[in-house]
mmCIF file of C-alpha atoms in Angstrom:
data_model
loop_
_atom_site.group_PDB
_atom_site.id
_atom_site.type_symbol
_atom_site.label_atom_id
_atom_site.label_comp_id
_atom_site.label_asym_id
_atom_site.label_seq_id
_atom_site.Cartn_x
_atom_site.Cartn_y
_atom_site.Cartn_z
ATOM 1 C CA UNK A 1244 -0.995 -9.511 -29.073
ATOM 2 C CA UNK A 1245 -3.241 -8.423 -26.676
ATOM 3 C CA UNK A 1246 -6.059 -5.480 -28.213
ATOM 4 C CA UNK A 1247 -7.263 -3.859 -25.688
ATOM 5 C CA UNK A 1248 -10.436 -1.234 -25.617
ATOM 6 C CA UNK A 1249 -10.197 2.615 -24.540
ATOM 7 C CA UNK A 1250 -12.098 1.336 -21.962
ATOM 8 C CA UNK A 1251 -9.813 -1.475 -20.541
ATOM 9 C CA UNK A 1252 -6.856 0.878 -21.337
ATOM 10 C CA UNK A 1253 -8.433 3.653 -18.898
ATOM 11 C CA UNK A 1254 -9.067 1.002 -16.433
ATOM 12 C CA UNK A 1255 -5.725 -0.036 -16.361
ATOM 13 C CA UNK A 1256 -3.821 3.336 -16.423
ATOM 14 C CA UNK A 1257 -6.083 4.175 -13.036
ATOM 15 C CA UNK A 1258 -5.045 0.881 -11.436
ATOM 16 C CA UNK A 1259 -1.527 1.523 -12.070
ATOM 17 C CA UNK A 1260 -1.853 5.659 -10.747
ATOM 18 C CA UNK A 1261 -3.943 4.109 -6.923
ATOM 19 C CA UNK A 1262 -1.657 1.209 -6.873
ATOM 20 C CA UNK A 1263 1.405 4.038 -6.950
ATOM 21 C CA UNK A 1264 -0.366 6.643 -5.055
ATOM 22 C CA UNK A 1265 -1.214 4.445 -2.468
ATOM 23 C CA UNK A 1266 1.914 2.516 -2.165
ATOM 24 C CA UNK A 1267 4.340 5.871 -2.434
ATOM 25 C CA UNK A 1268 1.772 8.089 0.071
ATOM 26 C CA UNK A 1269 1.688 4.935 2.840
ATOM 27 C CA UNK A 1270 5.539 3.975 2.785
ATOM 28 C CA UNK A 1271 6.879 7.141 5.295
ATOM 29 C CA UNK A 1272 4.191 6.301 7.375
ATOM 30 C CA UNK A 1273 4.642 2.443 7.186
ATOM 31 C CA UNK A 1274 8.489 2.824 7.876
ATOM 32 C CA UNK A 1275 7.647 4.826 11.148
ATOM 33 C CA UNK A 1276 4.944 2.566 12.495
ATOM 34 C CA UNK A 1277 7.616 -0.622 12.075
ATOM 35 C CA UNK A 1278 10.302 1.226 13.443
ATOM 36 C CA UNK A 1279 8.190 1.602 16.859
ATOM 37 C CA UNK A 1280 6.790 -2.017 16.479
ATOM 38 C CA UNK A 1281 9.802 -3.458 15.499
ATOM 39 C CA UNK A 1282 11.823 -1.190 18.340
ATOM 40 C CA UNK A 1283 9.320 -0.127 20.625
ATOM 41 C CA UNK A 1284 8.563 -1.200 24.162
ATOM 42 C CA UNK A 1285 5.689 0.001 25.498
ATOM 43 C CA UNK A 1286 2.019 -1.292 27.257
ATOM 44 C CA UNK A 1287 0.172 -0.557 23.991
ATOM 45 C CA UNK A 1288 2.331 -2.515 21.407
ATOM 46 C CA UNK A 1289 0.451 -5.249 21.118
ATOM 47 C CA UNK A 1290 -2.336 -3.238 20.474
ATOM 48 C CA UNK A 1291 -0.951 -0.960 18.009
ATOM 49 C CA UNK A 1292 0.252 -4.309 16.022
ATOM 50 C CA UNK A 1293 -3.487 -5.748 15.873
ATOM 51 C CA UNK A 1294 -4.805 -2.405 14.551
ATOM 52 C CA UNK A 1295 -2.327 -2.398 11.768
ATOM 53 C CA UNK A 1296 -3.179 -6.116 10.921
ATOM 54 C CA UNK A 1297 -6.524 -5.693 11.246
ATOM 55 C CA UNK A 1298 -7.396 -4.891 7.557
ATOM 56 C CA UNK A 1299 -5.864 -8.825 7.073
ATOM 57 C CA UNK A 1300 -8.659 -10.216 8.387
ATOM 58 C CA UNK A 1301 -11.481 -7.977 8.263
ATOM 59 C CA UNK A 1302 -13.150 -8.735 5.187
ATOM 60 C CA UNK A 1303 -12.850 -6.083 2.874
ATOM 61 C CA UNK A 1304 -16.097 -5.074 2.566
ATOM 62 C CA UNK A 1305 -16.273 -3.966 6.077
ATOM 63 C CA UNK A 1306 -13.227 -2.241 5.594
ATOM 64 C CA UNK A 1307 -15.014 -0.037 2.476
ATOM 65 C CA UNK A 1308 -18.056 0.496 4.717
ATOM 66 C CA UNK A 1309 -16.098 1.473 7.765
ATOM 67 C CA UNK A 1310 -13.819 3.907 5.310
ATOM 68 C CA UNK A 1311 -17.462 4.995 4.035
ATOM 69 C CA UNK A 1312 -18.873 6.354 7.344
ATOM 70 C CA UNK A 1313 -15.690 8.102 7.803
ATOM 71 C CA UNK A 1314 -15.063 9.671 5.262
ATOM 72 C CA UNK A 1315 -18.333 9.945 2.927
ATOM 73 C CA UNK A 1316 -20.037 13.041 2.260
ATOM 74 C CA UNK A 1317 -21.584 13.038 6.035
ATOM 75 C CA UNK A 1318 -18.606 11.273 7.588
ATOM 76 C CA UNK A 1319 -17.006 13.229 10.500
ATOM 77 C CA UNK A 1320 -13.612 13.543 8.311
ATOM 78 C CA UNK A 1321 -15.660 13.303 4.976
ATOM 79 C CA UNK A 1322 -17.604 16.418 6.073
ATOM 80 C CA UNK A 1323 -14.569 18.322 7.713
ATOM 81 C CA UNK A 1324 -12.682 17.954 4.663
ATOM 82 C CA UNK A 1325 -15.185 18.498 2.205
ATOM 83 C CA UNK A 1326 -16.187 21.891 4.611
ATOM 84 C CA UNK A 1327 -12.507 22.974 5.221
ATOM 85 C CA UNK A 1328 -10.427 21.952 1.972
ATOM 86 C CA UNK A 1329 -13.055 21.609 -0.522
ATOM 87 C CA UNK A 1330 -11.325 17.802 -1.273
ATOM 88 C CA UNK A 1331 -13.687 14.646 -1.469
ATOM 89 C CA UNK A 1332 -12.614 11.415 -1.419
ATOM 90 C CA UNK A 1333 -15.640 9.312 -1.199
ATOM 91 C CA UNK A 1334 -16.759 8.036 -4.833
ATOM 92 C CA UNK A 1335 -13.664 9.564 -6.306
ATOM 93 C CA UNK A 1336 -10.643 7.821 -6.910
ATOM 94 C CA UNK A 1337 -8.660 9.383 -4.254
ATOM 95 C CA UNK A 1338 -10.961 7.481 -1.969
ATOM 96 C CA UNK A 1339 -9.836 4.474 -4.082
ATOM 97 C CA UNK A 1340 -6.210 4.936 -3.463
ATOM 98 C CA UNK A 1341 -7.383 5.300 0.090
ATOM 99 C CA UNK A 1342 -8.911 2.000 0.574
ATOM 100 C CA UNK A 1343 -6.063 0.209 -1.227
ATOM 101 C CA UNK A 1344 -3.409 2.241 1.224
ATOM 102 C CA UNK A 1345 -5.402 0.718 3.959
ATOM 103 C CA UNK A 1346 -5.197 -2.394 2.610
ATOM 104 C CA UNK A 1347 -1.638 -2.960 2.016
ATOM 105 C CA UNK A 1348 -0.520 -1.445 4.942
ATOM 106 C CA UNK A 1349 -0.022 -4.499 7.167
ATOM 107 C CA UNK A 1350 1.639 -6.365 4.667
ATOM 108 C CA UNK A 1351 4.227 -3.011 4.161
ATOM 109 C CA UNK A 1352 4.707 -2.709 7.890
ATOM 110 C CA UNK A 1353 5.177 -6.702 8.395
ATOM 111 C CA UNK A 1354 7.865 -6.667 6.149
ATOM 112 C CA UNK A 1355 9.737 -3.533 7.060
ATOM 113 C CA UNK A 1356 9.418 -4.929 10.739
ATOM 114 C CA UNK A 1357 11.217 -7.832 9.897
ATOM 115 C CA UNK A 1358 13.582 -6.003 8.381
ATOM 116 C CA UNK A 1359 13.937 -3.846 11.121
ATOM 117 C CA UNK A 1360 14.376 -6.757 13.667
ATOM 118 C CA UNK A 1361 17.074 -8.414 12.020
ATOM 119 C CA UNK A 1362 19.040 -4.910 11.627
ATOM 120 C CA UNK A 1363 22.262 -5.550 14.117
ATOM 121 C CA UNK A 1364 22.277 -2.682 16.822
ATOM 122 C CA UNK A 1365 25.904 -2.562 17.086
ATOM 123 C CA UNK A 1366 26.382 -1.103 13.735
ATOM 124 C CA UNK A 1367 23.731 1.817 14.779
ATOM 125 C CA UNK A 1368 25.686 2.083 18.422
ATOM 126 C CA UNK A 1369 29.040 2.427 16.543
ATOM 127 C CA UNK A 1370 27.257 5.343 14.369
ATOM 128 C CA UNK A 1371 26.239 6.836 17.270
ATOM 129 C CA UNK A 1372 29.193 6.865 19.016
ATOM 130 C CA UNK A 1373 31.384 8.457 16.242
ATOM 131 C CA UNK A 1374 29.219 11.687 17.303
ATOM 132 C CA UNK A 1375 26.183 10.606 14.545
ATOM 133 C CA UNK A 1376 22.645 12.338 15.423
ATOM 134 C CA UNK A 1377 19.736 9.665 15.377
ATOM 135 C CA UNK A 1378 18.298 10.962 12.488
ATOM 136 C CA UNK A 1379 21.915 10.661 10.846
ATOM 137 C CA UNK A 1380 21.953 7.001 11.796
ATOM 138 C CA UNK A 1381 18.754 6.498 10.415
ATOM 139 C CA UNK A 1382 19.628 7.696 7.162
ATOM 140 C CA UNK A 1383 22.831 6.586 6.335
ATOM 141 C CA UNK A 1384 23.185 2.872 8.620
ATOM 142 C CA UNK A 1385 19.665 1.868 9.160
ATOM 143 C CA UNK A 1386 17.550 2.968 6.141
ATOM 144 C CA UNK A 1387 20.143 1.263 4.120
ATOM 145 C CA UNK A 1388 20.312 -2.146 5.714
ATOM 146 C CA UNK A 1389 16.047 -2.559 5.934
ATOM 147 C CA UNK A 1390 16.069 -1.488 2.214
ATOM 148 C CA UNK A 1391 15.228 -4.511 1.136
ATOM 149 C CA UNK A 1392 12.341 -4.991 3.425
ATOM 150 C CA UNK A 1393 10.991 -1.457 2.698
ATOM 151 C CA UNK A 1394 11.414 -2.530 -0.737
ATOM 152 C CA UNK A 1395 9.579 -5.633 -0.422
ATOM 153 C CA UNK A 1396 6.380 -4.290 1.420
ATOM 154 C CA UNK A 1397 6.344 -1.305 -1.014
ATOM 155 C CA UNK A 1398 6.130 -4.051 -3.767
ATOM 156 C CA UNK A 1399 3.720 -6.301 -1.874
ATOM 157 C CA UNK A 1400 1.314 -3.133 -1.163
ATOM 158 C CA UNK A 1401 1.749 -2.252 -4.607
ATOM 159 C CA UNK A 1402 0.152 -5.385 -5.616
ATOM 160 C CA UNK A 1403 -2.464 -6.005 -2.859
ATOM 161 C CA UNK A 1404 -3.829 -2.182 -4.278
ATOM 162 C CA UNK A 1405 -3.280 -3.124 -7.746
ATOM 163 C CA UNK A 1406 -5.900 -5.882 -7.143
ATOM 164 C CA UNK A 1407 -7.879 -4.462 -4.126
ATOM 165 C CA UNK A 1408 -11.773 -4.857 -5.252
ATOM 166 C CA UNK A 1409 -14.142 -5.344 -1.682
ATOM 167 C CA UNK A 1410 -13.334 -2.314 0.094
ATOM 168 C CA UNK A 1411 -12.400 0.144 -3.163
ATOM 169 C CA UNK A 1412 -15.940 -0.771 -4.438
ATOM 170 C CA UNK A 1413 -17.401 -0.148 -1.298
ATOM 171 C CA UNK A 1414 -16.265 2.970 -0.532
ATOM 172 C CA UNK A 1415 -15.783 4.375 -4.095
ATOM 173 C CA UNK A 1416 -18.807 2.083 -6.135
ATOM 174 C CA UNK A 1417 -17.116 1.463 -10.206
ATOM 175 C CA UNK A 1418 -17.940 4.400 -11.603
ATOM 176 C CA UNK A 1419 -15.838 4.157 -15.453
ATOM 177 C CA UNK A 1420 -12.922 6.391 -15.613
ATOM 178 C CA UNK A 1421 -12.936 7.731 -11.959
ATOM 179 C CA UNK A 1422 -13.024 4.711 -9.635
ATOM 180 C CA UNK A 1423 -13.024 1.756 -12.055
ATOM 181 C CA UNK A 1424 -9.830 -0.045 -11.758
ATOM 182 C CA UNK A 1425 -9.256 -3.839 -13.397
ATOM 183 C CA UNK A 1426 -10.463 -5.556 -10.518
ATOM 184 C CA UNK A 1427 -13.568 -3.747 -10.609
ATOM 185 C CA UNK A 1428 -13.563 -3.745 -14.553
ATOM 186 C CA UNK A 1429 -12.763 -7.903 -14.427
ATOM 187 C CA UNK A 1430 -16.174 -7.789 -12.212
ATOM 188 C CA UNK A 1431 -18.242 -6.112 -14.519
ATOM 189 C CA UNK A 1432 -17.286 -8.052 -17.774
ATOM 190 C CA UNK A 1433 -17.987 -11.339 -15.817
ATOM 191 C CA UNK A 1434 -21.549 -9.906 -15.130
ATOM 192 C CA UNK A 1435 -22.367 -8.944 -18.569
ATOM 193 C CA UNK A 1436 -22.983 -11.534 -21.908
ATOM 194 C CA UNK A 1437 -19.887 -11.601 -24.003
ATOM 195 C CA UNK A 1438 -17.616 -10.560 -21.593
ATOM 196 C CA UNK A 1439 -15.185 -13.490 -20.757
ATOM 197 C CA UNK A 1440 -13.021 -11.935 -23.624
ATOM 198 C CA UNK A 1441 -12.759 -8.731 -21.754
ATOM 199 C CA UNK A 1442 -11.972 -10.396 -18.426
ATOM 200 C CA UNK A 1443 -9.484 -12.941 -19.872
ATOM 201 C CA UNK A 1444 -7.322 -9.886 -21.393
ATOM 202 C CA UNK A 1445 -7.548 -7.800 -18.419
ATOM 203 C CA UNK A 1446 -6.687 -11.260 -16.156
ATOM 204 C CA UNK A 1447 -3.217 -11.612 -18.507
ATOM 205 C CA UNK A 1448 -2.736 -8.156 -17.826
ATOM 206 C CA UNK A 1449 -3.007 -8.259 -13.932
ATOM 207 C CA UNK A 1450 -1.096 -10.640 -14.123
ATOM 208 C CA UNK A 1451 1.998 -9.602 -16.170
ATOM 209 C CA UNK A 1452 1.835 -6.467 -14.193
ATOM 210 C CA UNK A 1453 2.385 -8.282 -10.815
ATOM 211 C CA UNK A 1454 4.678 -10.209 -12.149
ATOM 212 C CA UNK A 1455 6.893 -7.606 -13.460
ATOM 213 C CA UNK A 1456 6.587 -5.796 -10.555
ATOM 214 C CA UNK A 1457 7.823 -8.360 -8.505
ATOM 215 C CA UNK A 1458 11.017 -9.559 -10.192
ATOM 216 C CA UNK A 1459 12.080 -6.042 -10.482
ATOM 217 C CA UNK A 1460 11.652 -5.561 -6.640
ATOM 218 C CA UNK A 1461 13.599 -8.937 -6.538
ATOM 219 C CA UNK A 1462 16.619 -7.797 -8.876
ATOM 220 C CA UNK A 1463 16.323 -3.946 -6.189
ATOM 221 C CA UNK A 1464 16.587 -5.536 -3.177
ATOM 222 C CA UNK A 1465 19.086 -8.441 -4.303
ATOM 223 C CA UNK A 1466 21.271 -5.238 -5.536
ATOM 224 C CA UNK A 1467 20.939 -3.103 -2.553
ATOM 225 C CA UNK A 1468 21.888 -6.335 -0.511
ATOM 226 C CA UNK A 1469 25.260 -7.001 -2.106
ATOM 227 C CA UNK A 1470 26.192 -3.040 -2.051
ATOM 228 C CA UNK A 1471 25.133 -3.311 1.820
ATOM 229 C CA UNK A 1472 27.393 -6.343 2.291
ATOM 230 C CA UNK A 1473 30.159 -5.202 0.359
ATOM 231 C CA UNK A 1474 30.365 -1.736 2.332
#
């Protein structure tokens, strides 16, 4: 049995709270920006679809140092929000749930938007016909039958935060028990003597974690398939 140290345990516990932060406070705003990839036709599409993917191949690091000019302390939005609503992000691990948001985001959209493209329009049309609003439709014929793709990209954000490390220690440094999440912990006990132990627990842990989290996102969206196909 694993023993783990106040100090892994604190770690982990903040990994777990950006991971679900991030993941929960991106997924509105993923579903909308697949709907109008996935649906829309206008000049700027392909644009729009770059920017969102952009954090895949950016290496992280830029992506902390970009988030770092924006939002640190003198940071146009750093600065008005600090000024305005008192709230800092930068350094804190808000800013950490941030970076990891901005991470995962592409692979959340990318899934919903598959989702979304496979979603037959008839069934929507014959909503819409039987006097349904859009927003009606939305709710109660397509929200239900991209489920399982919201579901997936909310699991596969989940995990990209839950080990996000280049841009979260960028933006946010590893400051124990406010931005120091296992990634950043994993790091540290590699760079100190005597601290393979430390990283080999915390490894195990990431990875029963991600693990977990996946094949109960698996058993969700197998469920929510069969209840779509049986209606």
């Amino acid at each position: 049995m694993l023993s783990l140290t106040p100090e892994e345990l604190t770690a982990i516990k903040l990994s777990l709270r950006v991971a679900t932060v991030a993941t929960l406070a991106s997924l509105p705003f993923g579903i909308a920006v697949a709907m109008l990839i996935g649906r829309g036709r206008f000049w700027g599409r392909p644009i729009l679809n770059a920017f969102v993917l952009l954090p895949l191949v950016l290496p992280p690091v830029v992506t902390g140092y970009v988030l770092l000019l924006l939002f640190g302390r003198q940071g146009p939005i750093g600065s008005w929000l600090a000024e305005t609503f008192g709230i800092a992000v930068a350094f804190r691990w808000t800013g950490a749930a941030l970076a990891c948001a901005i991470m995962g985001f592409p692979l959340l959209v990318r899934a919903i938007q598959l989702s979304v493209e496979a979603v037959d329009r008839r069934l929507e049309q014959a909503a819409s016909t039987l006097g349904a609003s859009r927003a009606w439709v939305f709710l109660t014929v397509t929200l239900p039958l991209i489920a399982p793709g919201v579901i997936a990209g909310a699991i596969l954000a989940f995990a990209r935060s839950m080990g996000e490390f280049g841009a979260t220690i960028t933006f946010v440094s590893n400051i124990p028990g406010e931005t120091q999440t296992l990634p950043s912990l994993i790091y540290t006990f590699t760079q100190v003597p005597g601290g393979d132990a430390g990283a080999l627990r915390l490894t195990l842990v990431s990875v029963a974690i991600s693990l977990g989290a996946i094949l109960a996102a698996e058993a969700v969206a197998q469920f929510i398939g069969r209840r779509v196909r049986s209606d």
